[in-house]
Amino acid sequence: MPDDPVSTPLRVVAVTYSPGEVLEGFLESLAAATTRPVEVVLADNGSTDGAPERAAAQNPHVRLLRTGGNIGYGAAVNAGLAGVSEGYALVANPDVRFEPGSIDELLTVAARWPRAATLGPAIRTPEGELYPSARDLPRLSTGAGHALLGWAWPANPWTARYRRERESPRERPAGWLSGSCLLVDLEAFWSVGGFDPGYFMYFEDVDLAERLGRRGWLHVYAPSAVVVHEGGHSTRRDPHRMQRVHHTSALRYLFGQYPGRRNAPLRVLLRGGLGARMLVSYVSGRVAAGARFQRRADDVGRSRTKG
């Protein structure tokens, strides 16, 4: 799809839930991330810290959209994207920091991949690690190995195959891209109804990618664009609840991949395995944290990924 005219504001949606000071940094870095005008929609899921209200009052390009409660990430993004159906929009967590020019770089990459429904940047942690944000779709073999062994043996072959961390960062199609920062083709996004609101949090990006892929759309990793993501805000507030949500979302996704009577025994095994892992994660911080990242983010960015 051809890009919007440069004079058309780019819709940027951030889902907020008492984001605190990180929201100010998000908006400040956004100003240097693109030369295009932007309209920021804060899809607010019930903040009580006043940060979204202050941001909207102080910035004329920022609009506060109250969703009516803590309706979940995907449902809030859908609400924030309502009313726009063509061109591109950006979805990002409010604790993301954009490197200068990163959004313009995503739009440049999008022009090279007309069948890309989503495009994702390289995501750097504050400690300089490269978050594995462009992964294969989870399958039984890789998913089971990753879930069982990743926390104790991060370099195991199943996790490596799923997260593709042994590859040097390069522009390529992926099975799915992290929803923490995502450029979306709106025509493609709405062709499958957007995010499935049945996922409260986690796996809504995996599910979206799988449904779009079945229609022939691509998901393109663009490590020439870089953002920094702090992460962990929701998990730190209520870690046991977020662990439970993560495992139930994984179960919902896998049940959708293996429906029908003949897969009933498999679904029983999946429920038991994920339930046991969830209980272990309640008492073990190592299991809850999952597999450690295996790459530094030293070889991402425009000057390093283009030749």
CSV table of C-alpha atoms in Angstrom, one decimal:
chain,number,residue,atom,x,y,z
A,1,MET,CA,0.0,0.0,0.0
A,2,PRO,CA,1.4,3.5,-0.8
A,3,ASP,CA,2.1,5.6,2.2
A,4,ASP,CA,-0.1,8.5,3.2
A,5,PRO,CA,0.8,12.0,2.0
A,6,VAL,CA,3.4,13.5,4.3
A,7,SER,CA,0.9,16.2,5.4
A,8,THR,CA,-1.5,13.6,6.8
A,9,PRO,CA,-1.1,13.1,10.6
A,10,LEU,CA,0.1,9.7,11.6
A,11,ARG,CA,-2.1,8.1,14.3
A,12,VAL,CA,0.0,6.9,17.2
A,13,VAL,CA,-1.9,4.9,19.9
A,14,ALA,CA,-0.5,4.2,23.3
A,15,VAL,CA,-2.5,2.2,25.9
A,16,THR,CA,-2.1,3.8,29.3
A,17,TYR,CA,-2.7,2.5,32.8
A,18,SER,CA,-1.2,4.9,35.3
A,19,PRO,CA,2.0,5.2,33.2
A,20,GLY,CA,3.6,7.8,35.5
A,21,GLU,CA,6.7,9.7,34.3
A,22,VAL,CA,7.4,7.4,31.4
A,23,LEU,CA,4.6,8.9,29.3
A,24,GLU,CA,6.5,12.3,29.2
A,25,GLY,CA,9.6,10.6,27.9
A,26,PHE,CA,7.5,8.7,25.3
A,27,LEU,CA,6.0,12.0,23.9
A,28,GLU,CA,9.4,13.8,24.0
A,29,SER,CA,11.1,11.1,22.0
A,30,LEU,CA,8.2,10.8,19.6
A,31,ALA,CA,8.8,14.4,18.4
A,32,ALA,CA,12.2,13.5,17.0
A,33,ALA,CA,11.2,10.1,15.6
A,34,THR,CA,9.3,11.4,12.5
A,35,THR,CA,9.1,14.5,10.4
A,36,ARG,CA,5.4,13.9,9.8
A,37,PRO,CA,2.7,15.4,12.0
A,38,VAL,CA,1.3,13.0,14.5
A,39,GLU,CA,-2.0,12.6,16.4
A,40,VAL,CA,-1.5,10.7,19.6
A,41,VAL,CA,-4.4,8.8,21.1
A,42,LEU,CA,-3.9,7.7,24.7
A,43,ALA,CA,-6.3,4.8,25.0
A,44,ASP,CA,-6.6,4.9,28.8
A,45,ASN,CA,-7.7,1.8,30.7
A,46,GLY,CA,-8.4,3.5,34.0
A,47,SER,CA,-5.4,5.5,35.1
A,48,THR,CA,-5.5,7.0,38.5
A,49,ASP,CA,-2.2,8.9,38.5
A,50,GLY,CA,-3.3,11.9,36.3
A,51,ALA,CA,-0.5,11.4,33.8
A,52,PRO,CA,-2.7,10.9,30.7
A,53,GLU,CA,-4.8,13.9,31.6
A,54,ARG,CA,-1.7,16.1,32.1
A,55,ALA,CA,-0.2,15.0,28.7
A,56,ALA,CA,-3.5,15.8,26.9
A,57,ALA,CA,-3.8,19.2,28.5
A,58,GLN,CA,-0.2,20.2,27.7
A,59,ASN,CA,0.1,18.8,24.2
A,60,PRO,CA,-2.5,19.9,21.5
A,61,HIS,CA,-1.7,16.8,19.4
A,62,VAL,CA,-2.5,14.4,22.2
A,63,ARG,CA,-6.1,13.2,22.8
A,64,LEU,CA,-7.2,11.2,25.8
A,65,LEU,CA,-9.6,8.4,25.1
A,66,ARG,CA,-11.1,6.7,28.1
A,67,THR,CA,-12.0,3.1,27.3
A,68,GLY,CA,-14.3,2.8,30.3
A,69,GLY,CA,-12.2,0.5,32.4
A,70,ASN,CA,-9.3,-1.9,32.2
A,71,ILE,CA,-10.5,-3.7,29.1
A,72,GLY,CA,-7.1,-5.1,28.1
A,73,TYR,CA,-4.4,-4.2,25.6
A,74,GLY,CA,-5.8,-5.3,22.3
A,75,ALA,CA,-9.3,-3.9,22.9
A,76,ALA,CA,-7.9,-0.6,23.9
A,77,VAL,CA,-5.7,-0.4,20.7
A,78,ASN,CA,-8.8,-1.2,18.6
A,79,ALA,CA,-10.6,1.7,20.3
A,80,GLY,CA,-7.6,4.0,19.7
A,81,LEU,CA,-7.5,3.1,16.0
A,82,ALA,CA,-11.2,3.5,15.4
A,83,GLY,CA,-12.0,6.0,12.7
A,84,VAL,CA,-8.9,5.4,10.6
A,85,SER,CA,-8.9,2.7,8.0
A,86,GLU,CA,-6.2,3.6,5.4
A,87,GLY,CA,-2.5,4.2,5.5
A,88,TYR,CA,-0.4,3.4,8.5
A,89,ALA,CA,-0.6,3.9,12.2
A,90,LEU,CA,1.8,3.2,15.0
A,91,VAL,CA,1.0,1.2,18.2
A,92,ALA,CA,3.4,1.5,21.1
A,93,ASN,CA,3.7,1.1,24.8
A,94,PRO,CA,4.1,4.3,26.7
A,95,ASP,CA,7.4,3.1,28.2
A,96,VAL,CA,9.0,3.1,24.8
A,97,ARG,CA,11.6,5.7,23.8
A,98,PHE,CA,12.1,6.3,20.1
A,99,GLU,CA,15.5,6.9,18.6
A,100,PRO,CA,15.6,9.9,16.3
A,101,GLY,CA,14.2,9.1,12.9
A,102,SER,CA,13.0,5.6,13.9
A,103,ILE,CA,9.4,6.0,12.8
A,104,ASP,CA,10.4,7.6,9.4
A,105,GLU,CA,12.7,4.6,9.0
A,106,LEU,CA,9.8,2.2,9.6
A,107,LEU,CA,7.8,4.0,6.9
A,108,THR,CA,10.7,3.8,4.5
A,109,VAL,CA,11.0,0.1,5.1
A,110,ALA,CA,7.2,-0.3,4.6
A,111,ALA,CA,7.5,1.2,1.1
A,112,ARG,CA,9.8,-1.7,0.2
A,113,TRP,CA,7.4,-4.3,1.5
A,114,PRO,CA,3.9,-3.6,0.1
A,115,ARG,CA,2.5,-6.8,1.5
A,116,ALA,CA,3.7,-6.0,5.0
A,117,ALA,CA,0.7,-5.8,7.4
A,118,THR,CA,3.0,-5.0,10.4
A,119,LEU,CA,6.6,-3.7,10.7
A,120,GLY,CA,8.6,-3.8,13.9
A,121,PRO,CA,11.8,-2.0,14.9
A,122,ALA,CA,14.8,-3.4,16.8
A,123,ILE,CA,13.9,-3.1,20.5
A,124,ARG,CA,16.8,-2.4,22.8
A,125,THR,CA,16.5,-2.8,26.6
A,126,PRO,CA,17.9,0.0,28.9
A,127,GLU,CA,20.8,-2.4,29.6
A,128,GLY,CA,21.7,-2.5,25.9
A,129,GLU,CA,20.4,-6.0,25.2
A,130,LEU,CA,18.5,-6.8,22.0
A,131,TYR,CA,15.0,-8.0,22.8
A,132,PRO,CA,14.0,-10.9,20.5
A,133,SER,CA,11.0,-9.1,19.0
A,134,ALA,CA,10.8,-10.9,15.6
A,135,ARG,CA,10.0,-14.5,16.3
A,136,ASP,CA,8.6,-17.5,14.5
A,137,LEU,CA,5.0,-18.5,15.2
A,138,PRO,CA,5.0,-20.8,18.2
A,139,ARG,CA,4.6,-24.5,17.3
A,140,LEU,CA,4.3,-27.5,19.6
A,141,SER,CA,7.9,-28.6,19.4
A,142,THR,CA,9.6,-25.2,19.7
A,143,GLY,CA,7.0,-23.9,22.2
A,144,ALA,CA,7.3,-26.9,24.5
A,145,GLY,CA,11.1,-26.8,24.5
A,146,HIS,CA,11.2,-23.0,25.0
A,147,ALA,CA,8.7,-23.1,27.9
A,148,LEU,CA,10.3,-26.0,29.7
A,149,LEU,CA,14.0,-25.2,29.2
A,150,GLY,CA,14.3,-21.5,28.4
A,151,TRP,CA,14.5,-20.2,31.9
A,152,ALA,CA,17.3,-22.6,32.9
A,153,TRP,CA,19.1,-23.0,29.5
A,154,PRO,CA,18.4,-19.8,27.4
A,155,ALA,CA,20.6,-21.0,24.5
A,156,ASN,CA,18.8,-24.3,24.0
A,157,PRO,CA,18.0,-25.1,20.4
A,158,TRP,CA,14.2,-24.8,20.7
A,159,THR,CA,14.4,-21.3,22.2
A,160,ALA,CA,17.0,-20.3,19.6
A,161,ARG,CA,14.9,-21.6,16.8
A,162,TYR,CA,11.8,-19.8,18.1
A,163,ARG,CA,13.4,-16.5,18.9
A,164,ARG,CA,16.0,-16.6,16.1
A,165,GLU,CA,18.7,-15.0,18.3
A,166,ARG,CA,21.6,-16.7,16.6
A,167,GLU,CA,21.0,-14.7,13.4
A,168,SER,CA,22.5,-11.3,12.9
A,169,PRO,CA,19.7,-8.6,12.9
A,170,ARG,CA,18.6,-8.0,9.3
A,171,GLU,CA,15.5,-6.8,7.5
A,172,ARG,CA,13.3,-9.9,7.0
A,173,PRO,CA,9.8,-11.4,7.3
A,174,ALA,CA,9.0,-12.9,10.7
A,175,GLY,CA,6.2,-15.1,12.1
A,176,TRP,CA,5.1,-12.3,14.5
A,177,LEU,CA,6.4,-9.1,15.9
A,178,SER,CA,6.2,-7.6,19.4
A,179,GLY,CA,3.1,-5.4,19.9
A,180,SER,CA,5.1,-3.1,22.2
A,181,CYS,CA,6.0,-1.1,19.1
A,182,LEU,CA,4.4,-1.8,15.8
A,183,LEU,CA,3.7,0.0,12.6
A,184,VAL,CA,0.4,-1.4,11.1
A,185,ASP,CA,-1.1,-1.2,7.7
A,186,LEU,CA,-4.7,-0.2,8.6
A,187,GLU,CA,-6.3,-1.9,5.7
A,188,ALA,CA,-4.8,-5.2,6.6
A,189,PHE,CA,-5.4,-4.7,10.3
A,190,TRP,CA,-9.1,-4.1,9.9
A,191,SER,CA,-9.5,-6.8,7.3
A,192,VAL,CA,-9.2,-9.3,10.2
A,193,GLY,CA,-11.1,-7.2,12.7
A,194,GLY,CA,-8.0,-5.9,14.5
A,195,PHE,CA,-6.8,-7.4,17.8
A,196,ASP,CA,-8.9,-10.1,19.3
A,197,PRO,CA,-10.3,-8.5,22.5
A,198,GLY,CA,-10.6,-12.0,24.0
A,199,TYR,CA,-6.9,-11.6,24.9
A,200,PHE,CA,-6.6,-9.4,27.9
A,201,MET,CA,-2.8,-9.1,27.6
A,202,TYR,CA,-0.1,-11.2,25.9
A,203,PHE,CA,-0.4,-13.3,22.7
A,204,GLU,CA,-2.7,-10.7,21.1
A,205,ASP,CA,0.2,-9.8,18.8
A,206,VAL,CA,0.9,-13.5,18.0
A,207,ASP,CA,-2.8,-14.1,17.3
A,208,LEU,CA,-3.0,-11.0,15.0
A,209,ALA,CA,0.0,-12.1,13.1
A,210,GLU,CA,-1.3,-15.6,12.6
A,211,ARG,CA,-4.6,-14.4,11.3
A,212,LEU,CA,-3.0,-11.9,8.9
A,213,GLY,CA,-0.5,-14.5,7.7
A,214,ARG,CA,-3.4,-16.8,6.7
A,215,ARG,CA,-4.5,-14.0,4.4
A,216,GLY,CA,-1.1,-13.7,2.7
A,217,TRP,CA,0.1,-10.6,4.7
A,218,LEU,CA,3.7,-10.3,5.9
A,219,HIS,CA,5.3,-9.1,9.1
A,220,VAL,CA,8.6,-7.4,8.6
A,221,TYR,CA,11.4,-6.9,11.1
A,222,ALA,CA,13.2,-3.6,10.4
A,223,PRO,CA,16.3,-3.4,12.7
A,224,SER,CA,17.4,-0.2,10.9
A,225,ALA,CA,14.8,1.5,13.2
A,226,VAL,CA,15.5,1.3,16.9
A,227,VAL,CA,13.5,2.0,20.0
A,228,VAL,CA,14.3,1.5,23.7
A,229,HIS,CA,11.7,-0.3,25.8
A,230,GLU,CA,11.8,-0.3,29.6
A,231,GLY,CA,9.1,-3.0,30.0
A,232,GLY,CA,7.8,-4.7,33.1
A,233,HIS,CA,5.4,-2.1,34.4
A,234,SER,CA,2.3,-4.3,34.6
A,235,THR,CA,4.3,-7.3,35.7
A,236,ARG,CA,5.9,-5.5,38.6
A,237,ARG,CA,2.5,-4.2,39.9
A,238,ASP,CA,0.9,-7.6,40.1
A,239,PRO,CA,3.3,-10.3,39.1
A,240,HIS,CA,1.1,-13.3,40.0
A,241,ARG,CA,-1.8,-12.0,38.1
A,242,MET,CA,0.3,-11.2,35.0
A,243,GLN,CA,1.9,-14.7,35.1
A,244,ARG,CA,-1.6,-16.2,35.2
A,245,VAL,CA,-2.7,-14.0,32.3
A,246,HIS,CA,0.3,-14.9,30.3
A,247,HIS,CA,-0.3,-18.6,30.7
A,248,THR,CA,-4.0,-18.4,30.0
A,249,SER,CA,-3.4,-16.3,26.9
A,250,ALA,CA,-0.9,-18.9,25.7
A,251,LEU,CA,-3.5,-21.6,26.3
A,252,ARG,CA,-6.2,-19.6,24.4
A,253,TYR,CA,-3.9,-19.3,21.4
A,254,LEU,CA,-2.8,-22.9,21.3
A,255,PHE,CA,-6.4,-24.1,21.8
A,256,GLY,CA,-7.3,-22.1,18.7
A,257,GLN,CA,-4.5,-23.8,16.7
A,258,TYR,CA,-5.6,-27.3,17.7
A,259,PRO,CA,-9.4,-27.3,17.6
A,260,GLY,CA,-11.8,-30.2,17.2
A,261,ARG,CA,-12.5,-33.5,18.9
A,262,ARG,CA,-9.4,-35.3,17.6
A,263,ASN,CA,-7.2,-32.7,19.3
A,264,ALA,CA,-9.0,-33.0,22.7
A,265,PRO,CA,-6.3,-35.1,24.3
A,266,LEU,CA,-3.7,-32.7,23.2
A,267,ARG,CA,-5.6,-29.8,24.7
A,268,VAL,CA,-5.8,-31.6,28.0
A,269,LEU,CA,-2.0,-32.1,28.0
A,270,LEU,CA,-1.5,-28.4,27.1
A,271,ARG,CA,-3.8,-27.3,29.9
A,272,GLY,CA,-2.0,-29.5,32.4
A,273,GLY,CA,1.5,-28.5,31.3
A,274,LEU,CA,0.8,-24.8,31.2
A,275,GLY,CA,-1.0,-24.9,34.5
A,276,ALA,CA,1.9,-26.6,36.1
A,277,ARG,CA,4.4,-24.1,34.7
A,278,MET,CA,2.2,-21.3,35.9
A,279,LEU,CA,2.2,-22.7,39.5
A,280,VAL,CA,6.0,-23.1,39.4
A,281,SER,CA,6.4,-19.6,38.2
A,282,TYR,CA,4.6,-18.3,41.2
A,283,VAL,CA,7.3,-19.5,43.5
A,284,SER,CA,10.4,-19.2,41.2
A,285,GLY,CA,11.5,-15.9,39.9
A,286,ARG,CA,13.8,-17.6,37.4
A,287,VAL,CA,10.9,-19.5,35.7
A,288,ALA,CA,8.7,-16.4,35.7
A,289,ALA,CA,11.4,-14.3,34.0
A,290,GLY,CA,11.7,-16.8,31.2
A,291,ALA,CA,14.8,-17.1,28.9
A,292,ARG,CA,17.4,-14.4,29.2
A,293,PHE,CA,18.2,-12.5,26.0
A,294,GLN,CA,21.2,-13.7,24.1
A,295,ARG,CA,22.3,-10.7,22.0
A,296,ARG,CA,23.6,-7.3,22.5
A,297,ALA,CA,22.0,-4.5,20.6
A,298,ASP,CA,25.3,-3.2,19.2
A,299,ASP,CA,24.6,-4.1,15.5
A,300,VAL,CA,21.2,-2.4,14.9
A,301,GLY,CA,20.4,1.0,13.5
A,302,ARG,CA,20.6,2.5,10.1
A,303,SER,CA,24.4,2.9,10.0
A,304,ARG,CA,24.9,-0.8,10.9
A,305,THR,CA,22.1,-2.7,9.0
A,306,LYS,CA,22.5,-0.9,5.6
A,307,GLY,CA,25.4,-1.4,3.5
